[in-house]
PDB file of C-alpha atoms in Angstrom:
ATOM      1  CA  GLN A   1       0.000   0.000   0.000  1.00 56.00           C
ATOM      2  CA  TYR A   2       2.801   2.435   0.844  1.00 46.00           C
ATOM      3  CA  ALA A   3       4.520   1.740  -2.476  1.00 47.00           C
ATOM      4  CA  THR A   4       1.253   2.247  -4.372  1.00 56.00           C
ATOM      5  CA  SER A   5       0.633   5.529  -2.536  1.00 49.00           C
ATOM      6  CA  ALA A   6       4.156   6.724  -3.313  1.00 47.00           C
ATOM      7  CA  LEU A   7       3.785   5.879  -7.004  1.00 50.00           C
ATOM      8  CA  SER A   8       0.379   7.551  -7.188  1.00 51.00           C
ATOM      9  CA  TYR A   9       1.816  10.631  -5.504  1.00 50.00           C
ATOM     10  CA  GLN A  10       4.600  10.775  -8.102  1.00 50.00           C
ATOM     11  CA  ARG A  11       2.072  10.559 -10.953  1.00 54.00           C
ATOM     12  CA  LEU A  12      -0.145  13.376  -9.621  1.00 54.00           C
ATOM     13  CA  SER A  13       1.578  16.055 -11.681  1.00 57.00           C
ATOM     14  CA  SER A  14       0.586  14.301 -14.902  1.00 52.00           C
ATOM     15  CA  ILE A  15      -2.878  13.100 -13.855  1.00 61.00           C
ATOM     16  CA  HIS A  16      -4.681  15.222 -16.489  1.00 57.00           C
ATOM     17  CA  GLY A  17      -3.137  13.212 -19.317  1.00 58.00           C
ATOM     18  CA  ASP A  18      -4.003   9.948 -17.586  1.00 66.00           C
ATOM     19  CA  LEU A  19      -7.705  10.544 -16.898  1.00 74.00           C
ATOM     20  CA  GLU A  20     -10.176   8.293 -18.680  1.00 81.00           C
ATOM     21  CA  LEU A  21     -13.544   9.756 -17.833  1.00 85.00           C
ATOM     22  CA  MET A  22     -16.469   7.380 -18.122  1.00 91.00           C
ATOM     23  CA  ALA A  23     -19.501   5.983 -16.344  1.00 94.00           C
ATOM     24  CA  VAL A  24     -18.161   4.049 -13.346  1.00 96.00           C
ATOM     25  CA  GLN A  25     -20.223   1.490 -11.452  1.00 97.00           C
ATOM     26  CA  LEU A  26     -19.330   2.102  -7.820  1.00 97.00           C
ATOM     27  CA  TYR A  27     -20.299  -1.211  -6.245  1.00 98.00           C
ATOM     28  CA  PRO A  28     -17.920  -3.365  -8.342  1.00 98.00           C
ATOM     29  CA  LEU A  29     -15.145  -0.805  -7.786  1.00 98.00           C
ATOM     30  CA  CYS A  30     -15.713  -0.976  -4.017  1.00 98.00           C
ATOM     31  CA  CYS A  31     -15.683  -4.785  -4.153  1.00 98.00           C
ATOM     32  CA  GLN A  32     -12.382  -4.706  -6.036  1.00 97.00           C
ATOM     33  CA  ALA A  33     -10.818  -2.411  -3.426  1.00 96.00           C
ATOM     34  CA  VAL A  34     -12.062  -4.613  -0.568  1.00 97.00           C
ATOM     35  CA  ARG A  35     -10.829  -7.768  -2.293  1.00 96.00           C
ATOM     36  CA  SER A  36      -7.330  -6.324  -2.643  1.00 94.00           C
ATOM     37  CA  LEU A  37      -7.298  -5.532   1.097  1.00 94.00           C
ATOM     38  CA  ARG A  38      -8.928  -8.774   2.233  1.00 95.00           C
ATOM     39  CA  PRO A  39      -5.852 -10.051   4.120  1.00 93.00           C
ATOM     40  CA  LEU A  40      -5.910  -6.901   6.279  1.00 91.00           C
ATOM     41  CA  PHE A  41      -9.597  -7.374   7.089  1.00 93.00           C
ATOM     42  CA  VAL A  42      -8.993 -11.006   8.045  1.00 93.00           C
ATOM     43  CA  GLY A  43      -5.758 -10.306   9.932  1.00 92.00           C
ATOM     44  CA  GLY A  44      -7.373  -7.506  11.915  1.00 92.00           C
ATOM     45  CA  LYS A  45     -10.499  -9.572  12.575  1.00 94.00           C
ATOM     46  CA  LEU A  46     -12.580  -6.706  11.214  1.00 96.00           C
ATOM     47  CA  SER A  47     -16.155  -6.917  10.005  1.00 96.00           C
ATOM     48  CA  LEU A  48     -17.267  -5.398   6.724  1.00 97.00           C
ATOM     49  CA  THR A  49     -20.715  -4.125   5.863  1.00 97.00           C
ATOM     50  CA  LEU A  50     -21.120  -3.673   2.121  1.00 97.00           C
ATOM     51  CA  GLU A  51     -24.602  -4.229   0.809  1.00 93.00           C
ATOM     52  CA  PRO A  52     -25.104  -4.092  -2.965  1.00 95.00           C
ATOM     53  CA  PHE A  53     -26.112  -0.746  -4.441  1.00 96.00           C
ATOM     54  CA  ASP A  54     -26.674   0.615  -7.913  1.00 95.00           C
ATOM     55  CA  ASP A  55     -24.890   3.870  -8.499  1.00 95.00           C
ATOM     56  CA  VAL A  56     -23.042   4.961 -11.594  1.00 95.00           C
ATOM     57  CA  VAL A  57     -20.936   8.115 -11.543  1.00 96.00           C
ATOM     58  CA  LEU A  58     -18.916  10.053 -14.069  1.00 93.00           C
ATOM     59  CA  SER A  59     -15.310   9.516 -12.996  1.00 94.00           C
ATOM     60  CA  ASP A  60     -12.072   7.700 -13.713  1.00 92.00           C
ATOM     61  CA  ALA A  61     -12.176   4.130 -12.355  1.00 95.00           C
ATOM     62  CA  LYS A  62      -8.421   3.789 -11.827  1.00 92.00           C
ATOM     63  CA  TRP A  63      -7.955   7.047  -9.921  1.00 91.00           C
ATOM     64  CA  LEU A  64     -11.185   6.659  -7.967  1.00 96.00           C
ATOM     65  CA  GLY A  65      -9.968   3.156  -7.072  1.00 95.00           C
ATOM     66  CA  VAL A  66      -6.783   4.708  -5.645  1.00 92.00           C
ATOM     67  CA  VAL A  67      -8.931   6.955  -3.437  1.00 96.00           C
ATOM     68  CA  LEU A  68     -11.109   4.063  -2.255  1.00 97.00           C
ATOM     69  CA  SER A  69      -8.086   1.898  -1.466  1.00 95.00           C
ATOM     70  CA  GLN A  70      -6.408   4.689   0.470  1.00 94.00           C
ATOM     71  CA  VAL A  71      -9.506   5.513   2.533  1.00 97.00           C
ATOM     72  CA  LEU A  72     -10.049   1.813   3.277  1.00 97.00           C
ATOM     73  CA  THR A  73      -6.380   1.389   4.207  1.00 94.00           C
ATOM     74  CA  ASN A  74      -6.701   4.222   6.720  1.00 94.00           C
ATOM     75  CA  ALA A  75      -9.865   2.685   8.151  1.00 96.00           C
ATOM     76  CA  LEU A  76      -8.090  -0.662   8.486  1.00 95.00           C
ATOM     77  CA  LYS A  77      -5.020   0.924  10.061  1.00 93.00           C
ATOM     78  CA  TYR A  78      -6.954   2.817  12.732  1.00 93.00           C
ATOM     79  CA  THR A  79      -9.717   0.337  13.573  1.00 96.00           C
ATOM     80  CA  PRO A  80      -8.879  -2.028  16.422  1.00 95.00           C
ATOM     81  CA  GLU A  81      -9.412  -5.767  16.272  1.00 95.00           C
ATOM     82  CA  GLY A  82     -13.085  -6.690  16.203  1.00 95.00           C
ATOM     83  CA  GLY A  83     -14.139  -3.351  14.727  1.00 97.00           C
ATOM     84  CA  ARG A  84     -16.365  -2.690  11.738  1.00 98.00           C
ATOM     85  CA  ILE A  85     -15.941  -0.880   8.425  1.00 98.00           C
ATOM     86  CA  THR A  86     -19.042   0.083   6.464  1.00 98.00           C
ATOM     87  CA  ILE A  87     -19.279   1.108   2.825  1.00 98.00           C
ATOM     88  CA  ARG A  88     -22.614   2.543   1.714  1.00 98.00           C
ATOM     89  CA  MET A  89     -24.296   5.156  -0.389  1.00 98.00           C
ATOM     90  CA  ALA A  90     -25.157   8.014   1.977  1.00 97.00           C
ATOM     91  CA  ALA A  91     -27.096   9.745  -0.817  1.00 96.00           C
ATOM     92  CA  PRO A  92     -27.196   9.451  -4.602  1.00 95.00           C
ATOM     93  CA  ASP A  93     -23.607   9.774  -5.854  1.00 96.00           C
ATOM     94  CA  VAL A  94     -22.266  10.157  -2.299  1.00 98.00           C
ATOM     95  CA  LEU A  95     -20.207   7.202  -1.107  1.00 98.00           C
ATOM     96  CA  GLU A  96     -19.486   6.880   2.608  1.00 98.00           C
ATOM     97  CA  ILE A  97     -16.794   4.740   4.193  1.00 98.00           C
ATOM     98  CA  SER A  98     -17.071   4.648   7.970  1.00 98.00           C
ATOM     99  CA  ASP A  99     -15.262   2.769  10.699  1.00 98.00           C
ATOM    100  CA  THR A 100     -15.465   2.117  14.421  1.00 98.00           C
ATOM    101  CA  GLY A 101     -11.836   3.063  14.864  1.00 96.00           C
ATOM    102  CA  ILE A 102      -9.966   5.336  17.210  1.00 95.00           C
ATOM    103  CA  GLY A 103     -11.152   8.517  15.500  1.00 95.00           C
ATOM    104  CA  VAL A 104      -9.467  11.851  14.966  1.00 94.00           C
ATOM    105  CA  ARG A 105      -9.190  14.685  17.478  1.00 94.00           C
ATOM    106  CA  PRO A 106     -11.557  17.580  16.628  1.00 95.00           C
ATOM    107  CA  GLU A 107      -8.683  20.037  16.273  1.00 95.00           C
ATOM    108  CA  ASP A 108      -6.979  17.731  13.738  1.00 95.00           C
ATOM    109  CA  VAL A 109     -10.006  17.184  11.452  1.00 95.00           C
ATOM    110  CA  PRO A 110      -9.619  20.467   9.466  1.00 94.00           C
ATOM    111  CA  ARG A 111      -6.028  19.526   8.538  1.00 94.00           C
ATOM    112  CA  VAL A 112      -6.313  15.796   7.711  1.00 94.00           C
ATOM    113  CA  PHE A 113      -6.136  16.463   3.947  1.00 94.00           C
ATOM    114  CA  ASP A 114      -3.011  18.662   4.218  1.00 93.00           C
ATOM    115  CA  ARG A 115       0.182  17.218   2.749  1.00 84.00           C
ATOM    116  CA  GLY A 116       2.351  15.666   5.433  1.00 82.00           C
ATOM    117  CA  PHE A 117      -0.110  16.205   8.285  1.00 82.00           C
ATOM    118  CA  THR A 118      -0.333  13.243  10.648  1.00 78.00           C
ATOM    119  CA  GLY A 119      -1.917  14.852  13.700  1.00 72.00           C
ATOM    120  CA  HIS A 120      -2.123  13.311  17.146  1.00 60.00           C
ATOM    121  CA  THR A 121      -3.372   9.973  15.810  1.00 57.00           C
ATOM    122  CA  GLY A 122      -0.550   9.811  13.285  1.00 50.00           C
ATOM    123  CA  HIS A 123       2.084  10.640  15.867  1.00 45.00           C
ATOM    124  CA  SER A 124       0.944   7.752  18.009  1.00 53.00           C
ATOM    125  CA  HIS A 125       0.845   5.400  15.010  1.00 54.00           C
ATOM    126  CA  GLU A 126       4.267   4.703  13.519  1.00 53.00           C
ATOM    127  CA  LYS A 127       3.008   3.904  10.014  1.00 60.00           C
ATOM    128  CA  SER A 128       1.492   7.328   9.274  1.00 67.00           C
ATOM    129  CA  THR A 129       3.020   9.346   6.452  1.00 64.00           C
ATOM    130  CA  GLY A 130       0.534  12.194   6.042  1.00 74.00           C
ATOM    131  CA  ILE A 131       0.403  11.556   2.310  1.00 83.00           C
ATOM    132  CA  GLY A 132      -2.626   9.252   1.899  1.00 87.00           C
ATOM    133  CA  LEU A 133      -5.504  11.639   2.563  1.00 94.00           C
ATOM    134  CA  TYR A 134      -3.642  14.448   0.811  1.00 91.00           C
ATOM    135  CA  LEU A 135      -3.416  12.189  -2.231  1.00 89.00           C
ATOM    136  CA  CYS A 136      -7.159  11.487  -1.970  1.00 94.00           C
ATOM    137  CA  ARG A 137      -8.005  15.190  -1.851  1.00 95.00           C
ATOM    138  CA  VAL A 138      -5.835  16.066  -4.841  1.00 90.00           C
ATOM    139  CA  ILE A 139      -7.252  13.200  -6.912  1.00 91.00           C
ATOM    140  CA  CYS A 140     -10.819  14.104  -5.951  1.00 93.00           C
ATOM    141  CA  ASP A 141     -10.156  17.748  -6.851  1.00 91.00           C
ATOM    142  CA  LYS A 142      -8.840  16.699 -10.273  1.00 88.00           C
ATOM    143  CA  LEU A 143     -11.897  14.484 -10.807  1.00 91.00           C
ATOM    144  CA  GLY A 144     -14.296  17.196  -9.682  1.00 91.00           C
ATOM    145  CA  HIS A 145     -15.357  15.179  -6.632  1.00 95.00           C
ATOM    146  CA  ARG A 146     -15.570  16.445  -3.069  1.00 97.00           C
ATOM    147  CA  ILE A 147     -14.073  14.442  -0.206  1.00 98.00           C
ATOM    148  CA  THR A 148     -14.876  15.225   3.419  1.00 98.00           C
ATOM    149  CA  LEU A 149     -14.078  13.628   6.754  1.00 98.00           C
ATOM    150  CA  THR A 150     -15.933  13.705  10.055  1.00 98.00           C
ATOM    151  CA  SER A 151     -14.828  11.916  13.177  1.00 97.00           C
ATOM    152  CA  ARG A 152     -15.483  11.425  16.870  1.00 96.00           C
ATOM    153  CA  LEU A 153     -12.501  10.562  18.990  1.00 94.00           C
ATOM    154  CA  GLY A 154     -12.835   7.019  20.306  1.00 94.00           C
ATOM    155  CA  GLU A 155     -15.896   6.298  18.155  1.00 96.00           C
ATOM    156  CA  GLY A 156     -14.767   6.277  14.543  1.00 97.00           C
ATOM    157  CA  THR A 157     -14.441   8.191  11.307  1.00 98.00           C
ATOM    158  CA  GLN A 158     -16.622   8.762   8.253  1.00 98.00           C
ATOM    159  CA  VAL A 159     -15.224   9.736   4.878  1.00 98.00           C
ATOM    160  CA  ARG A 160     -17.662  10.886   2.200  1.00 98.00           C
ATOM    161  CA  ILE A 161     -16.881  11.193  -1.474  1.00 98.00           C
ATOM    162  CA  ASP A 162     -19.453  13.326  -3.267  1.00 98.00           C
ATOM    163  CA  MET A 163     -19.336  12.522  -6.971  1.00 96.00           C
ATOM    164  CA  HIS A 164     -22.540  14.296  -7.947  1.00 89.00           C
ATOM    165  CA  ARG A 165     -22.137  16.096 -11.229  1.00 70.00           C
ATOM    166  CA  GLN A 166     -23.662  16.150 -14.654  1.00 55.00           C
ATOM    167  CA  VAL A 167     -20.564  16.730 -16.779  1.00 53.00           C
ATOM    168  CA  PHE A 168     -16.858  17.278 -16.326  1.00 50.00           C
ATOM    169  CA  GLU A 169     -15.642  20.795 -16.853  1.00 51.00           C
ATOM    170  CA  ASP A 170     -12.637  21.383 -19.044  1.00 44.00           C
ATOM    171  CA  MET A 171      -9.706  20.188 -16.950  1.00 44.00           C
TER     172      MET A 171
END
């Protein structure tokens, strides 16, 4: 995962030439991301809630897949054994990934998408780089999506990716 994040980060400067905008079925893309992280779910004894949904968005499947994998990796990293990760449609074209993890301090939430920011949670967790959520924000910006994070310390985190749009503007 760290190698993939590093490579994606390196390719950010040329993302415009790599975008393949099309109708993307979200449920199969979510299943693919979960399947690639299955050993981490099993190893962490984490439960997954992912009920089928029909939602098709205008996006780039590869880059949106990078975002999904990164958000899921964070959820896996910060959810203790026996916890739960849920993937659902919070509204049409709004995907939500939530966990029952350790959460983020309120004063850290506004900065979680800043490059290099690890916050209190990251300082106490040796594998934090501060690049993952920054990468997600930049990719979502390039795709015209909006990514937000809410959290309650000790209760968990919710990340929403709002992909509602009719057309892509000239990028």
